[in-house]
mmCIF file of C-alpha atoms and ligand atoms in Angstrom:
data_model
loop_
_atom_site.group_PDB
_atom_site.id
_atom_site.type_symbol
_atom_site.label_atom_id
_atom_site.label_comp_id
_atom_site.label_asym_id
_atom_site.label_seq_id
_atom_site.Cartn_x
_atom_site.Cartn_y
_atom_site.Cartn_z
ATOM 1 C CA MET A 8 -44.223 32.661 -2.415
ATOM 2 C CA LYS A 9 -41.501 33.256 -4.883
ATOM 3 C CA LYS A 10 -41.589 36.342 -7.267
ATOM 4 C CA ILE A 11 -41.928 35.938 -10.762
ATOM 5 C CA LYS A 12 -39.971 38.337 -13.101
ATOM 6 C CA LEU A 13 -42.052 40.080 -15.661
ATOM 7 C CA VAL A 14 -40.486 41.302 -18.848
ATOM 8 C CA SER A 15 -42.147 42.763 -21.669
ATOM 9 C CA ILE A 16 -40.649 42.639 -25.387
ATOM 10 C CA TRP A 17 -42.135 45.533 -27.014
ATOM 11 C CA ASN A 18 -41.757 47.648 -30.310
ATOM 12 C CA PRO A 19 -45.002 48.757 -31.896
ATOM 13 C CA LYS A 20 -43.503 48.021 -35.306
ATOM 14 C CA GLY A 21 -43.750 44.520 -36.778
ATOM 15 C CA GLY A 22 -40.585 42.586 -37.921
ATOM 16 C CA GLN A 23 -38.255 44.335 -35.392
ATOM 17 C CA GLY A 24 -37.140 40.977 -33.585
ATOM 18 C CA LYS A 25 -39.600 40.811 -30.737
ATOM 19 C CA SER A 26 -40.668 37.215 -31.071
ATOM 20 C CA MET A 27 -37.039 36.125 -32.082
ATOM 21 C CA ILE A 28 -35.840 37.788 -28.717
ATOM 22 C CA ALA A 29 -38.640 36.294 -26.648
ATOM 23 C CA ILE A 30 -38.088 32.649 -27.653
ATOM 24 C CA ASN A 31 -34.396 32.808 -27.523
ATOM 25 C CA LEU A 32 -34.381 34.571 -24.115
ATOM 26 C CA ALA A 33 -36.643 31.905 -22.660
ATOM 27 C CA ALA A 34 -34.529 29.262 -24.230
ATOM 28 C CA ALA A 35 -31.345 30.928 -22.600
ATOM 29 C CA ALA A 36 -33.255 30.798 -19.399
ATOM 30 C CA MET A 37 -33.894 27.166 -19.479
ATOM 31 C CA GLU A 38 -30.136 26.535 -20.393
ATOM 32 C CA ILE A 39 -29.079 28.250 -16.952
ATOM 33 C CA GLY A 40 -32.171 26.480 -15.015
ATOM 34 C CA ILE A 41 -34.548 29.307 -14.931
ATOM 35 C CA LYS A 42 -38.022 28.374 -15.727
ATOM 36 C CA PRO A 43 -39.502 30.753 -18.511
ATOM 37 C CA MET A 44 -42.813 31.246 -19.787
ATOM 38 C CA ILE A 45 -44.082 33.242 -22.770
ATOM 39 C CA VAL A 46 -47.261 34.983 -22.863
ATOM 40 C CA CYS A 47 -48.100 35.774 -26.630
ATOM 41 C CA GLN A 48 -50.784 38.204 -26.946
ATOM 42 C CA ASP A 49 -51.968 36.728 -30.157
ATOM 43 C CA GLN A 50 -53.208 33.178 -30.511
ATOM 44 C CA GLN A 51 -51.844 33.433 -34.196
ATOM 45 C CA GLY A 52 -48.712 34.973 -32.835
ATOM 46 C CA THR A 53 -44.930 33.884 -33.856
ATOM 47 C CA SER A 54 -44.115 32.524 -30.705
ATOM 48 C CA MET A 55 -47.386 30.519 -30.262
ATOM 49 C CA LEU A 56 -46.822 29.100 -33.845
ATOM 50 C CA TYR A 57 -43.207 27.896 -32.676
ATOM 51 C CA TYR A 58 -44.740 26.312 -29.559
ATOM 52 C CA ARG A 59 -47.366 24.545 -31.864
ATOM 53 C CA GLN A 60 -44.462 23.073 -34.102
ATOM 54 C CA GLY A 61 -43.377 21.316 -30.845
ATOM 55 C CA ASN A 62 -39.579 21.975 -30.685
ATOM 56 C CA LEU A 63 -39.748 24.500 -27.771
ATOM 57 C CA ASN A 64 -38.805 23.052 -24.301
ATOM 58 C CA PHE A 65 -40.728 25.696 -22.380
ATOM 59 C CA GLU A 66 -44.436 26.860 -22.599
ATOM 60 C CA VAL A 67 -45.944 29.574 -24.519
ATOM 61 C CA VAL A 68 -49.437 30.593 -23.607
ATOM 62 C CA GLY A 69 -51.938 32.846 -25.261
ATOM 63 C CA GLN A 70 -52.848 34.960 -22.385
ATOM 64 C CA ILE A 71 -51.976 35.818 -18.621
ATOM 65 C CA PRO A 72 -52.886 32.544 -16.509
ATOM 66 C CA GLU A 73 -55.375 33.036 -13.969
ATOM 67 C CA GLU A 74 -53.446 30.916 -11.497
ATOM 68 C CA LYS A 75 -50.072 31.952 -10.547
ATOM 69 C CA PRO A 76 -48.036 29.907 -13.035
ATOM 70 C CA ASP A 77 -45.042 27.589 -12.246
ATOM 71 C CA ALA A 78 -42.306 29.987 -13.839
ATOM 72 C CA ASP A 79 -39.424 32.372 -12.748
ATOM 73 C CA ILE A 80 -39.675 34.594 -15.455
ATOM 74 C CA ILE A 81 -42.277 35.672 -17.996
ATOM 75 C CA PHE A 82 -41.910 37.063 -21.351
ATOM 76 C CA PHE A 83 -44.650 39.105 -22.981
ATOM 77 C CA ASP A 84 -44.278 38.839 -26.590
ATOM 78 C CA HIS A 85 -46.063 41.987 -27.922
ATOM 79 C CA GLN A 86 -47.644 41.815 -31.317
ATOM 80 C CA ALA A 87 -47.228 44.696 -33.968
ATOM 81 C CA SER A 88 -49.554 47.682 -33.799
ATOM 82 C CA ASP A 89 -49.481 47.490 -29.814
ATOM 83 C CA TRP A 90 -48.901 51.072 -29.208
ATOM 84 C CA GLU A 91 -49.838 50.852 -25.282
ATOM 85 C CA VAL A 92 -46.624 51.108 -23.241
ATOM 86 C CA PRO A 93 -46.585 47.663 -21.453
ATOM 87 C CA ASN A 94 -47.336 47.679 -17.697
ATOM 88 C CA THR A 95 -44.235 45.928 -16.423
ATOM 89 C CA ASN A 96 -41.287 47.895 -15.090
ATOM 90 C CA LEU A 97 -38.984 46.383 -17.361
ATOM 91 C CA ILE A 98 -39.363 46.454 -21.056
ATOM 92 C CA VAL A 99 -37.057 45.122 -23.680
ATOM 93 C CA MET A 100 -37.206 46.845 -27.054
ATOM 94 C CA PRO A 101 -35.594 45.181 -30.105
ATOM 95 C CA LEU A 102 -35.239 47.195 -33.200
ATOM 96 C CA LYS A 103 -33.752 46.938 -36.471
ATOM 97 C CA PRO A 104 -31.392 49.930 -37.336
ATOM 98 C CA ALA A 105 -32.703 50.765 -40.830
ATOM 99 C CA ARG A 106 -33.711 54.165 -41.085
ATOM 100 C CA ASP A 107 -37.393 53.573 -41.552
ATOM 101 C CA GLN A 108 -37.565 51.582 -38.708
ATOM 102 C CA TYR A 109 -35.847 53.708 -36.181
ATOM 103 C CA ALA A 110 -38.528 56.584 -35.971
ATOM 104 C CA THR A 111 -41.223 54.150 -34.440
ATOM 105 C CA TYR A 112 -38.650 52.871 -31.755
ATOM 106 C CA ILE A 113 -37.716 56.443 -30.775
ATOM 107 C CA ASP A 114 -41.258 57.361 -30.268
ATOM 108 C CA ALA A 115 -42.258 54.369 -28.178
ATOM 109 C CA PHE A 116 -38.866 54.737 -26.274
ATOM 110 C CA LYS A 117 -39.754 58.305 -25.531
ATOM 111 C CA ARG A 118 -43.188 57.253 -24.111
ATOM 112 C CA ALA A 119 -42.049 54.329 -22.095
ATOM 113 C CA SER A 120 -39.238 56.383 -20.516
ATOM 114 C CA SER A 121 -41.710 59.320 -19.658
ATOM 115 C CA LYS A 122 -43.468 56.465 -17.885
ATOM 116 C CA GLY A 123 -40.347 55.818 -15.514
ATOM 117 C CA LYS A 124 -39.782 52.345 -17.244
ATOM 118 C CA ASP A 125 -36.533 50.561 -17.200
ATOM 119 C CA ILE A 126 -35.794 50.091 -20.816
ATOM 120 C CA LEU A 127 -33.258 47.569 -22.465
ATOM 121 C CA THR A 128 -32.491 48.199 -26.196
ATOM 122 C CA ILE A 129 -31.358 45.355 -28.419
ATOM 123 C CA VAL A 130 -30.272 46.314 -31.872
ATOM 124 C CA THR A 131 -30.629 43.269 -34.122
ATOM 125 C CA ASP A 132 -30.397 42.201 -37.719
ATOM 126 C CA GLY A 133 -27.899 45.172 -38.513
ATOM 127 C CA GLN A 134 -26.103 45.236 -41.708
ATOM 128 C CA ALA A 135 -22.511 46.754 -40.568
ATOM 129 C CA HIS A 136 -21.720 47.462 -44.348
ATOM 130 C CA ARG A 137 -24.541 50.026 -44.486
ATOM 131 C CA LYS A 138 -23.317 53.146 -43.201
ATOM 132 C CA SER A 139 -26.463 54.488 -41.885
ATOM 133 C CA GLU A 140 -27.237 51.283 -39.945
ATOM 134 C CA LYS A 141 -23.637 51.142 -38.693
ATOM 135 C CA THR A 142 -24.177 54.831 -37.284
ATOM 136 C CA THR A 143 -27.554 53.840 -35.701
ATOM 137 C CA THR A 144 -26.205 51.061 -34.161
ATOM 138 C CA ASP A 145 -23.012 52.519 -32.819
ATOM 139 C CA TYR A 146 -25.008 55.453 -31.282
ATOM 140 C CA LEU A 147 -27.593 53.252 -29.556
ATOM 141 C CA GLU A 148 -24.660 50.742 -28.396
ATOM 142 C CA LYS A 149 -22.873 53.783 -26.748
ATOM 143 C CA GLU A 150 -25.982 54.413 -24.952
ATOM 144 C CA GLY A 151 -26.118 50.934 -23.624
ATOM 145 C CA ALA A 152 -27.771 48.880 -26.020
ATOM 146 C CA PHE A 153 -27.158 45.397 -26.754
ATOM 147 C CA VAL A 154 -26.272 44.362 -30.402
ATOM 148 C CA ILE A 155 -26.963 41.122 -32.272
ATOM 149 C CA PRO A 156 -25.515 41.232 -35.752
ATOM 150 C CA SER A 157 -27.439 40.040 -38.877
ATOM 151 C CA SER A 158 -26.808 36.014 -38.817
ATOM 152 C CA GLY A 159 -27.937 33.177 -40.668
ATOM 153 C CA VAL A 160 -28.365 31.363 -37.741
ATOM 154 C CA PHE A 161 -31.446 33.163 -37.058
ATOM 155 C CA SER A 162 -32.784 32.711 -40.379
ATOM 156 C CA ARG A 163 -32.187 28.888 -40.238
ATOM 157 C CA ALA A 164 -33.611 28.548 -36.745
ATOM 158 C CA SER A 165 -36.787 30.482 -37.836
ATOM 159 C CA GLU A 166 -37.167 28.208 -40.859
ATOM 160 C CA GLU A 167 -37.275 25.219 -38.546
ATOM 161 C CA TYR A 168 -39.165 26.792 -35.707
ATOM 162 C CA ARG A 169 -36.433 26.429 -33.459
ATOM 163 C CA THR A 170 -34.473 28.593 -31.014
ATOM 164 C CA ILE A 171 -30.701 28.942 -31.575
ATOM 165 C CA PHE A 172 -30.348 27.120 -28.360
ATOM 166 C CA ASP A 173 -31.767 23.852 -30.007
ATOM 167 C CA PRO A 174 -28.985 21.241 -30.190
ATOM 168 C CA VAL A 175 -29.763 20.614 -33.653
ATOM 169 C CA LEU A 176 -27.964 23.955 -34.320
ATOM 170 C CA ASN A 177 -24.988 22.995 -32.370
ATOM 171 C CA LYS A 178 -22.683 23.148 -35.484
ATOM 172 C CA ALA A 179 -24.356 26.276 -37.024
ATOM 173 C CA TYR A 180 -21.759 28.974 -38.098
ATOM 174 C CA LYS A 181 -20.671 31.181 -34.804
ATOM 175 C CA ILE A 182 -23.366 29.631 -32.934
ATOM 176 C CA ALA A 183 -21.546 30.010 -29.697
ATOM 177 C CA GLU A 184 -21.158 33.783 -30.179
ATOM 178 C CA ARG A 185 -24.686 34.112 -31.011
ATOM 179 C CA ARG A 186 -25.809 32.017 -27.939
ATOM 180 C CA ARG A 187 -23.435 34.170 -25.814
ATOM 181 C CA GLU A 188 -24.992 37.427 -27.033
ATOM 182 C CA ILE A 189 -28.529 36.191 -25.795
ATOM 183 C CA THR A 190 -27.326 34.816 -22.672
ATOM 184 C CA LYS A 191 -25.645 38.097 -21.729
ATOM 185 C CA ILE A 192 -28.872 39.908 -22.503
ATOM 186 C CA LEU A 193 -30.802 37.352 -20.169
ATOM 187 C CA GLY A 194 -28.077 38.210 -17.548
ATOM 188 C CA ALA A 195 -28.633 41.824 -17.903
ATOM 189 C CA ILE A 196 -32.384 41.284 -17.457
ATOM 190 C CA LEU A 197 -31.837 39.195 -14.344
ATOM 191 C CA ILE A 198 -29.387 41.267 -12.482
ATOM 192 C CA ASP A 199 -30.403 44.872 -13.504
ATOM 193 C CA GLN A 200 -29.888 46.563 -16.683
ATOM 194 C CA LEU A 201 -29.264 49.757 -15.406
ATOM 195 C CA VAL A 202 -26.172 48.571 -13.345
ATOM 196 C CA GLN A 203 -24.803 47.407 -16.641
ATOM 197 C CA LYS A 204 -25.381 50.486 -18.181
ATOM 198 C CA GLU A 205 -23.570 52.508 -15.614
ATOM 199 C CA GLU A 206 -20.562 50.212 -15.768
ATOM 200 C CA LYS A 207 -20.574 50.738 -19.518
ATOM 201 C CA LYS A 208 -20.188 54.290 -18.831
ATOM 202 C CA GLU A 209 -17.426 54.183 -16.721
ATOM 203 C CA LEU A 210 -15.463 51.729 -18.654
ATOM 204 C CA ALA A 211 -15.903 54.279 -21.439
ATOM 205 C CA HIS A 212 -14.238 56.787 -19.282
ATOM 206 C CA VAL A 213 -11.383 54.374 -18.374
ATOM 207 C CA GLU A 214 -10.493 53.515 -22.081
HETATM 208 N N1 LIG B 123 -30.013 39.151 -35.965
HETATM 209 C C1 LIG B 123 -30.786 38.806 -36.790
HETATM 210 N N2 LIG B 123 -30.303 38.065 -37.861
HETATM 211 C C2 LIG B 123 -31.172 37.550 -38.783
HETATM 212 N N3 LIG B 123 -32.414 37.424 -38.797
HETATM 213 C C3 LIG B 123 -32.986 38.245 -37.780
HETATM 214 C C4 LIG B 123 -32.196 38.664 -36.733
HETATM 215 N N4 LIG B 123 -33.073 39.318 -35.797
HETATM 216 C C5 LIG B 123 -34.243 39.042 -36.367
HETATM 217 N N5 LIG B 123 -34.323 38.499 -37.281
HETATM 218 C C6 LIG B 123 -35.362 37.909 -38.168
HETATM 219 O O1 LIG B 123 -36.435 39.045 -38.498
HETATM 220 C C7 LIG B 123 -37.701 38.483 -38.391
HETATM 221 C C8 LIG B 123 -38.541 39.212 -37.688
HETATM 222 O O2 LIG B 123 -38.497 38.821 -36.312
HETATM 223 P P1 LIG B 123 -39.421 38.723 -35.370
HETATM 224 O O3 LIG B 123 -39.026 38.376 -34.046
HETATM 225 O O4 LIG B 123 -40.647 37.900 -36.040
HETATM 226 O O5 LIG B 123 -40.169 40.168 -35.125
HETATM 227 P P2 LIG B 123 -41.490 40.800 -34.317
HETATM 228 O O6 LIG B 123 -41.822 39.818 -33.628
HETATM 229 O O7 LIG B 123 -41.042 42.191 -33.765
HETATM 230 O O8 LIG B 123 -42.427 40.993 -35.537
HETATM 231 C C9 LIG B 123 -37.520 37.044 -38.258
HETATM 232 O O9 LIG B 123 -37.536 36.306 -39.410
HETATM 233 C C10 LIG B 123 -36.278 36.933 -37.321
HETATM 234 O O10 LIG B 123 -35.697 35.570 -37.460
HETATM 235 MG MG1 LIG B 124 -43.660 38.792 -33.230
#
């Protein structure tokens, strides 16, 4: 029996990009022939809402299926105020780098790493012209975080309940870059994000 990869998308604070990351990672998986499924903890949750609009080419379910699902990778789209460190070994933690959002991330990160979790951080929607946001982003990137800049592509996609991989967005501004960033994150999840972190450290030495 094949092993299904389990990934939690977690940050107890709302509006950090969890659902955005979950649906777009799933869409990126579809692009490379890996079958994803999203478990949205809340029936009214964002990824479930997207699914009901009918534009997604993968399944979103409201709870963990009893039967082993036909999927290669399952993304758990956690809800806001879910303070419990998820059970999966790998946790993807998105955050927006504004100062008042950062404290929740740090607290949650510490609790997850004290439980030995592999954590992949994604800084999203950062405004590089704001000095404090840039400082936070640069620091986390040096620590191995992935960065997705603030981009109108995501606003447009979310208005239409689409992922950025939807062909309708093929001509959107800088769409190829945004898709590449998401696909790279998926790659790190599929290989082992820690390997990438090490490589990044080594590269920093060489430069
Ligand atoms: N890089 C980005 N550029 C623009 N908007 C973004 C970006 N990342 C996230 N967003 C937007 O931020 C909002 C909150 O994201 P969401 O995924 O719903 O957060 P959460 O699931 O953590 O509550 C959404 O409207 C999403 O489209
Ligand atoms: Mg959400």
